[in-house]
Short mmCIF file of C-alpha atoms and ligand atoms in Angstrom, two decimals:
data_model
loop_
_atom_site.label_atom_id
_atom_site.label_comp_id
_atom_site.label_asym_id
_atom_site.label_seq_id
_atom_site.Cartn_x
_atom_site.Cartn_y
_atom_site.Cartn_z
CA UNK A 1 0.28 -0.37 0.42
CA UNK A 2 1.47 3.75 -0.33
CA UNK A 3 2.11 5.59 2.39
CA UNK A 4 0.17 8.02 3.19
CA UNK A 5 2.69 10.25 4.02
CA UNK A 6 4.60 12.91 1.44
CA UNK A 7 7.83 13.11 2.66
CA UNK A 8 10.09 12.50 -1.18
CA UNK A 9 9.11 12.42 -4.49
CA UNK A 10 10.89 8.88 -4.84
CA UNK A 11 8.12 7.26 -2.78
CA UNK A 12 5.47 8.36 -4.52
CA UNK A 13 3.78 6.43 -7.74
CA UNK A 14 4.21 8.87 -10.94
CA UNK A 15 0.25 8.37 -11.32
CA UNK A 16 -0.02 10.54 -7.74
CA UNK A 17 1.75 13.26 -8.81
CA UNK A 18 0.46 13.09 -11.95
CA UNK A 19 -3.20 13.42 -10.17
CA UNK A 20 -1.96 16.35 -7.87
CA UNK A 21 -0.51 18.25 -10.58
CA UNK A 22 -3.92 17.93 -12.50
CA UNK A 23 -5.90 19.00 -9.19
CA UNK A 24 -3.82 21.98 -9.23
CA UNK A 25 -5.20 22.64 -12.31
CA UNK A 26 -8.38 22.28 -11.62
CA UNK A 27 -8.60 24.19 -8.10
CA UNK A 28 -6.60 26.64 -9.99
CA UNK A 29 -8.93 27.08 -12.56
CA UNK A 30 -11.73 27.65 -10.17
CA UNK A 31 -9.83 29.71 -8.08
CA UNK A 32 -9.48 32.01 -11.58
CA UNK A 33 -13.42 32.57 -11.68
CA UNK A 34 -13.50 33.65 -8.04
CA UNK A 35 -14.60 30.81 -6.74
CA UNK A 36 -13.46 29.20 -3.49
CA UNK A 37 -14.92 25.91 -2.94
CA UNK A 38 -14.42 24.50 0.62
CA UNK A 39 -13.64 20.90 0.02
CA UNK A 40 -11.85 20.66 2.86
CA UNK A 41 -14.20 22.38 5.60
CA UNK A 42 -13.75 21.80 9.18
CA UNK A 43 -10.56 20.45 8.56
CA UNK A 44 -6.97 21.41 10.14
CA UNK A 45 -2.67 21.20 9.25
CA UNK A 46 -0.61 21.91 11.14
CA UNK A 47 2.49 23.62 10.67
CA UNK A 48 5.92 22.65 12.67
CA UNK A 49 8.67 24.44 11.20
CA UNK A 50 12.62 24.31 12.49
CA UNK A 51 13.87 26.62 9.51
CA UNK A 52 12.42 30.14 8.13
CA UNK A 53 9.84 30.05 5.56
CA UNK A 54 7.94 32.32 3.76
CA UNK A 55 6.57 30.70 0.69
CA UNK A 56 6.29 27.35 2.19
CA UNK A 57 4.69 28.33 5.10
CA UNK A 58 1.96 31.02 3.41
CA UNK A 59 0.73 28.90 0.42
CA UNK A 60 -0.33 26.08 2.93
CA UNK A 61 -2.11 28.10 5.42
CA UNK A 62 -3.56 29.54 2.61
CA UNK A 63 -4.24 26.97 0.65
CA UNK A 64 -6.07 26.12 3.87
CA UNK A 65 -8.06 29.01 4.34
CA UNK A 66 -9.27 29.26 0.69
CA UNK A 67 -10.43 25.87 0.81
CA UNK A 68 -13.01 25.95 4.44
CA UNK A 69 -10.20 24.50 6.94
CA UNK A 70 -7.69 26.13 9.27
CA UNK A 71 -3.98 25.82 9.99
CA UNK A 72 -2.01 25.79 12.87
CA UNK A 73 1.68 27.42 12.93
CA UNK A 74 3.25 25.58 15.95
CA UNK A 75 5.79 27.50 17.50
CA UNK A 76 8.55 27.10 20.55
CA UNK A 77 6.12 26.78 23.12
CA UNK A 78 5.07 23.25 21.86
CA UNK A 79 8.44 21.40 22.56
CA UNK A 80 8.94 19.66 20.10
CA UNK A 81 12.47 17.82 20.12
CA UNK A 82 12.81 18.95 23.45
CA UNK A 83 9.65 18.48 25.61
CA UNK A 84 9.14 14.81 24.69
CA UNK A 85 9.50 11.75 22.61
CA UNK A 86 9.15 11.93 19.11
CA UNK A 87 6.12 8.88 19.13
CA UNK A 88 4.45 10.69 22.06
CA UNK A 89 4.67 14.28 20.29
CA UNK A 90 3.37 12.42 16.75
CA UNK A 91 0.61 10.35 18.11
CA UNK A 92 -1.06 13.21 20.20
CA UNK A 93 -0.40 15.63 17.38
CA UNK A 94 -2.44 13.08 15.10
CA UNK A 95 -5.81 13.18 17.73
CA UNK A 96 -5.98 16.57 16.65
CA UNK A 97 -5.06 17.84 13.44
CA UNK A 98 -5.68 16.67 9.79
CA UNK A 99 -2.62 16.68 8.30
CA UNK A 100 1.17 17.50 9.37
CA UNK A 101 3.64 19.85 7.29
CA UNK A 102 7.32 19.72 8.81
CA UNK A 103 10.17 21.86 7.89
CA UNK A 104 13.75 20.11 9.53
CA UNK A 105 17.03 20.08 9.18
CA UNK A 106 16.99 16.54 9.50
CA UNK A 107 15.52 14.43 7.21
CA UNK A 108 15.67 11.42 9.62
CA UNK A 109 13.45 13.28 12.12
CA UNK A 110 10.77 13.93 9.26
CA UNK A 111 11.13 10.10 8.56
CA UNK A 112 11.18 9.15 12.79
CA UNK A 113 7.62 11.59 13.09
CA UNK A 114 5.92 9.97 10.31
CA UNK A 115 6.33 7.00 11.66
CA UNK A 116 4.51 7.32 14.83
CA UNK A 117 1.74 10.00 12.59
CA UNK A 118 -1.64 8.20 12.06
CA UNK A 119 -2.32 11.87 9.72
CA UNK A 120 -0.17 12.37 6.45
CA UNK A 121 3.21 14.47 7.37
CA UNK A 122 4.54 16.81 4.18
CA UNK A 123 7.91 17.27 3.69
CA UNK A 124 7.84 21.34 3.91
CA UNK A 125 11.87 21.43 3.32
CA UNK A 126 14.73 18.75 4.84
CA UNK A 127 18.27 18.59 4.06
CA UNK A 128 17.62 16.46 1.04
CA UNK A 129 14.14 16.98 -0.61
CA UNK A 130 11.63 19.78 -1.17
CA UNK A 131 8.96 17.64 -3.06
CA UNK A 132 6.22 19.95 -2.74
CA UNK A 133 8.63 23.05 -4.49
CA UNK A 134 9.53 20.28 -7.28
CA UNK A 135 5.91 19.69 -7.91
CA UNK A 136 5.13 23.26 -8.12
CA UNK A 137 7.65 24.05 -10.36
CA UNK A 138 6.41 20.83 -12.58
CA UNK A 139 3.20 22.30 -12.43
CA UNK A 140 4.57 25.56 -13.57
CA UNK A 141 6.97 24.56 -16.61
CA UNK A 142 3.76 22.66 -17.99
CA UNK A 143 1.47 25.56 -17.65
CA UNK A 144 4.56 27.96 -19.44
CA UNK A 145 4.88 25.41 -22.12
CA UNK A 146 1.36 23.39 -22.18
CA UNK A 147 3.13 19.91 -22.39
CA UNK A 148 6.21 18.07 -20.99
CA UNK A 149 7.43 16.50 -24.02
CA UNK A 150 10.70 18.45 -25.60
CA UNK A 151 11.25 20.28 -22.49
CA UNK A 152 14.82 20.28 -20.86
CA UNK A 153 15.50 21.89 -17.43
CA UNK A 154 19.37 22.47 -16.54
CA UNK A 155 19.78 22.94 -13.30
CA UNK A 156 22.89 25.58 -12.54
CA UNK A 157 24.94 25.16 -9.29
CA UNK A 158 24.50 22.87 -6.20
CA UNK A 159 23.19 19.27 -6.34
CA UNK A 160 20.74 20.23 -3.37
CA UNK A 161 17.55 19.47 -1.79
CA UNK A 162 15.27 21.73 -4.79
CA UNK A 163 17.51 20.00 -7.53
CA UNK A 164 17.01 16.66 -6.22
CA UNK A 165 13.54 16.85 -5.98
CA UNK A 166 13.62 18.15 -9.33
CA UNK A 167 15.72 15.71 -10.81
CA UNK A 168 12.77 13.12 -9.92
CA UNK A 169 9.66 15.72 -10.45
CA UNK A 170 11.33 15.68 -13.90
CA UNK A 171 12.27 12.02 -14.40
CA UNK A 172 8.60 11.13 -13.37
CA UNK A 173 7.31 13.75 -16.05
CA UNK A 174 9.30 12.88 -18.76
CA UNK A 175 11.20 16.24 -18.98
CA UNK A 176 14.94 15.97 -19.63
CA UNK A 177 16.75 16.75 -16.43
CA UNK A 178 20.88 18.33 -16.37
CA UNK A 179 22.60 19.47 -13.46
CA UNK A 180 25.50 21.59 -14.27
CA UNK A 181 27.85 21.96 -11.52
CA UNK A 182 31.47 21.76 -9.86
CA UNK A 183 31.93 17.40 -9.20
CA UNK A 184 32.06 17.76 -5.27
CA UNK A 185 28.78 19.63 -5.33
CA UNK A 186 26.93 16.96 -7.72
CA UNK A 187 24.55 14.07 -7.03
CA UNK A 188 25.81 11.24 -5.18
CA UNK A 189 26.65 7.51 -7.03
CA UNK A 190 23.38 6.96 -4.21
CA UNK A 191 21.22 9.44 -5.16
CA UNK A 192 21.23 8.64 -9.17
CA UNK A 193 21.03 4.67 -8.51
CA UNK A 194 17.70 5.24 -6.93
CA UNK A 195 16.22 7.41 -9.82
CA UNK A 196 17.64 5.06 -12.45
CA UNK A 197 15.51 2.00 -10.16
CA UNK A 198 12.50 4.12 -10.27
CA UNK A 199 12.95 5.63 -13.62
CA UNK A 200 15.21 3.88 -15.93
CA UNK A 201 13.73 5.74 -18.94
CA UNK A 202 15.22 9.03 -17.31
CA UNK A 203 17.15 11.77 -18.90
CA UNK A 204 19.07 12.64 -16.31
CA UNK A 205 22.66 14.02 -16.35
CA UNK A 206 25.42 16.59 -14.99
CA UNK A 207 28.17 18.16 -16.25
CA UNK A 208 30.62 20.65 -14.56
CA UNK A 209 29.75 22.76 -18.07
CA UNK A 210 27.59 25.47 -17.35
CA UNK A 211 28.16 26.69 -21.04
CA UNK A 212 27.49 23.62 -22.96
CA UNK A 213 25.09 21.78 -20.55
CA UNK A 214 22.23 25.09 -20.83
CA UNK A 215 22.74 25.88 -24.70
CA UNK A 216 18.65 24.67 -25.90
CA UNK A 217 17.36 24.55 -23.04
CA UNK A 218 13.67 25.61 -21.93
CA UNK A 219 14.88 26.12 -18.62
CA UNK A 220 17.66 27.00 -16.84
CA UNK A 221 16.92 27.14 -12.96
CA UNK A 222 19.07 27.77 -10.23
CA UNK A 223 19.20 28.15 -6.16
CA UNK A 224 21.75 29.49 -3.50
CA UNK A 225 25.08 28.10 -3.24
CA UNK A 226 24.67 27.65 0.83
CA UNK A 227 21.13 26.55 1.80
CA UNK A 228 19.51 27.02 5.51
CA UNK A 229 22.00 25.31 7.71
CA UNK A 230 25.45 25.74 5.69
CA UNK A 231 25.76 28.73 6.47
CA UNK A 232 29.71 28.10 8.48
CA UNK A 233 30.60 27.12 4.48
CA UNK A 234 29.21 30.19 2.69
CA UNK A 235 32.71 31.37 1.58
CA UNK A 236 34.38 28.05 0.22
CA UNK A 237 30.96 27.65 -1.46
CA UNK A 238 31.22 31.24 -2.82
CA UNK A 239 34.45 30.35 -4.04
CA UNK A 240 33.61 26.99 -5.79
CA UNK A 241 30.47 27.82 -7.19
CA UNK A 242 32.06 31.77 -8.53
CA UNK A 243 32.01 30.00 -12.12
CA UNK A 244 28.18 28.87 -12.03
CA UNK A 245 26.09 32.03 -11.85
CA UNK A 246 23.23 32.35 -13.90
CA UNK A 247 23.86 35.93 -15.48
CA UNK A 248 23.09 37.24 -18.94
CA UNK A 249 25.81 35.68 -20.60
CA UNK A 250 24.09 32.51 -19.59
CA UNK A 251 20.71 33.19 -20.49
CA UNK A 252 22.38 34.16 -24.20
CA UNK A 253 24.45 30.71 -23.93
CA UNK A 254 21.13 28.95 -23.51
CA UNK A 255 18.80 30.81 -26.44
CA UNK A 256 15.98 32.84 -26.43
CA UNK A 257 13.23 30.43 -25.62
CA UNK A 258 14.92 30.12 -22.28
CA UNK A 259 13.17 30.90 -18.82
CA UNK A 260 14.92 31.75 -16.24
CA UNK A 261 13.97 29.87 -12.62
CA UNK A 262 14.75 30.17 -8.91
CA UNK A 263 12.34 28.09 -6.13
CA UNK A 264 13.59 31.90 -4.12
CA UNK A 265 14.64 33.07 -1.89
CA UNK A 266 17.35 34.23 -3.70
CA UNK A 267 20.92 35.88 -3.17
CA UNK A 268 21.19 38.07 -5.47
CA UNK A 269 24.92 38.54 -6.75
CA UNK A 270 25.57 35.66 -5.90
CA UNK A 271 23.74 31.98 -8.22
CA UNK A 272 21.70 35.02 -10.15
CA UNK A 273 22.79 38.77 -10.65
CA UNK A 274 19.35 41.49 -10.81
CA UNK A 275 19.50 41.75 -15.03
CA UNK A 276 18.60 37.91 -15.47
CA UNK A 277 16.33 37.51 -12.26
CA UNK A 278 14.83 40.56 -13.08
CA UNK A 279 14.22 40.17 -16.99
CA UNK A 280 12.11 39.35 -19.38
CA UNK A 281 12.92 35.99 -19.41
CA UNK A 282 12.31 35.90 -15.08
CA UNK A 283 8.90 33.33 -14.42
CA UNK A 284 10.04 33.45 -10.54
CA UNK A 285 7.25 35.11 -9.28
CA UNK A 286 4.28 33.03 -11.47
CA UNK A 287 6.27 30.05 -10.19
CA UNK A 288 6.11 30.90 -6.49
CA UNK A 289 2.61 31.77 -6.87
CA UNK A 290 2.15 27.96 -8.04
CA UNK A 291 3.20 27.08 -4.71
CA UNK A 292 -0.55 27.50 -3.24
CA UNK A 293 -2.11 25.67 -6.41
CA UNK A 294 -0.03 23.14 -6.03
CA UNK A 295 -0.59 22.49 -2.36
CA UNK A 296 -4.23 22.91 -2.77
CA UNK A 297 -3.84 20.28 -5.20
CA UNK A 298 -1.72 17.76 -2.73
CA UNK A 299 -3.69 18.63 0.12
CA UNK A 300 -7.39 17.90 -1.25
CA UNK A 301 -5.88 14.70 -2.75
CA UNK A 302 -4.01 13.47 0.58
CA UNK A 303 -7.38 13.98 2.67
CA UNK A 304 -10.04 12.91 -0.08
CA UNK A 305 -7.68 9.68 -0.73
CA UNK A 306 -6.96 8.33 3.38
CA UNK A 307 -6.89 4.86 3.41
N1 LIG B 1 10.81 28.17 -2.15
C1 LIG B 1 10.99 28.09 -0.65
O1 LIG B 1 10.30 27.02 0.05
O2 LIG B 1 10.02 29.29 0.01
P1 LIG B 1 10.25 29.84 1.40
O3 LIG B 1 11.62 28.64 2.37
O4 LIG B 1 10.04 30.75 1.96
O5 LIG B 1 9.38 28.81 2.04
N1 LIG B 2 18.08 25.37 -1.14
C1 LIG B 2 17.07 25.94 -0.07
C2 LIG B 2 16.22 26.39 -0.38
C3 LIG B 2 15.35 27.09 0.17
C4 LIG B 2 13.62 27.06 -0.70
C5 LIG B 2 17.76 25.41 1.45
O1 LIG B 2 17.21 24.42 1.66
O2 LIG B 2 18.13 26.58 2.06
#
């Protein structure tokens, strides 16, 4: 039986990912016509965050409000990780709420929490994966190009949580994925093996040459060089990634068809220049807006399909 949780895209059946993206499209169309269907009336979502967030937190809270439900942002007072055992915390919280979004420093903690929860746990970002972001990005890509066919996405920079989830999402939807980054920051052999085990037909490559990689790409995507929790490595990472900035020259090398994506928040002047992120090829605001719609699709799907 498929897990009731949503921890990483690799654990999700491809059909489920497609169903969530399609549901998001239907809900967005209704929303654009002015409807706020109360599909989750009386349902409550808890948000437990160990790291800061604008997009993930606000889009989930807004999604619940627009669907007629409500959300609880759990602050330090609940004593997460300090006051009682994870098992006790998880079992009790599951008595009150219908789903939990967890943003964590440690993917292992996410798995541990989920093991003890009897309601769906959604990964709101871990050190390993950011599945809600990637699925929202695939939704945006389909809106931009009307199809996944013939789309090539080049991720320039760190093979991090966002890149990993995007690589899996691209494999699931048939999008070609290339990671262009310094060898020491590319995907591990272990990750690539699990990707290929799930999606043997995936077109997923990695290279240290961003110039050759971006040529002809529909999407040039980047994320910060230093993720949350890696602040002590910032200087060394700035040096390692200096040749991987997405700037005007790189976008020109990609070609006029290329769109620029970034999960945000951005470190302007590092992984991307102002000129690119504010320029005509950039879709970053549209991309961020779609977090709301995708998460509505996810919440409705998870709560309507609970065994
Ligand atoms: N992209 C993203 O997850 O943004 P936040 O960290 O603001 O939630
Ligand atoms: N890779 C970034 C993504 C933030 C949304 C981080 O983990 O900090």
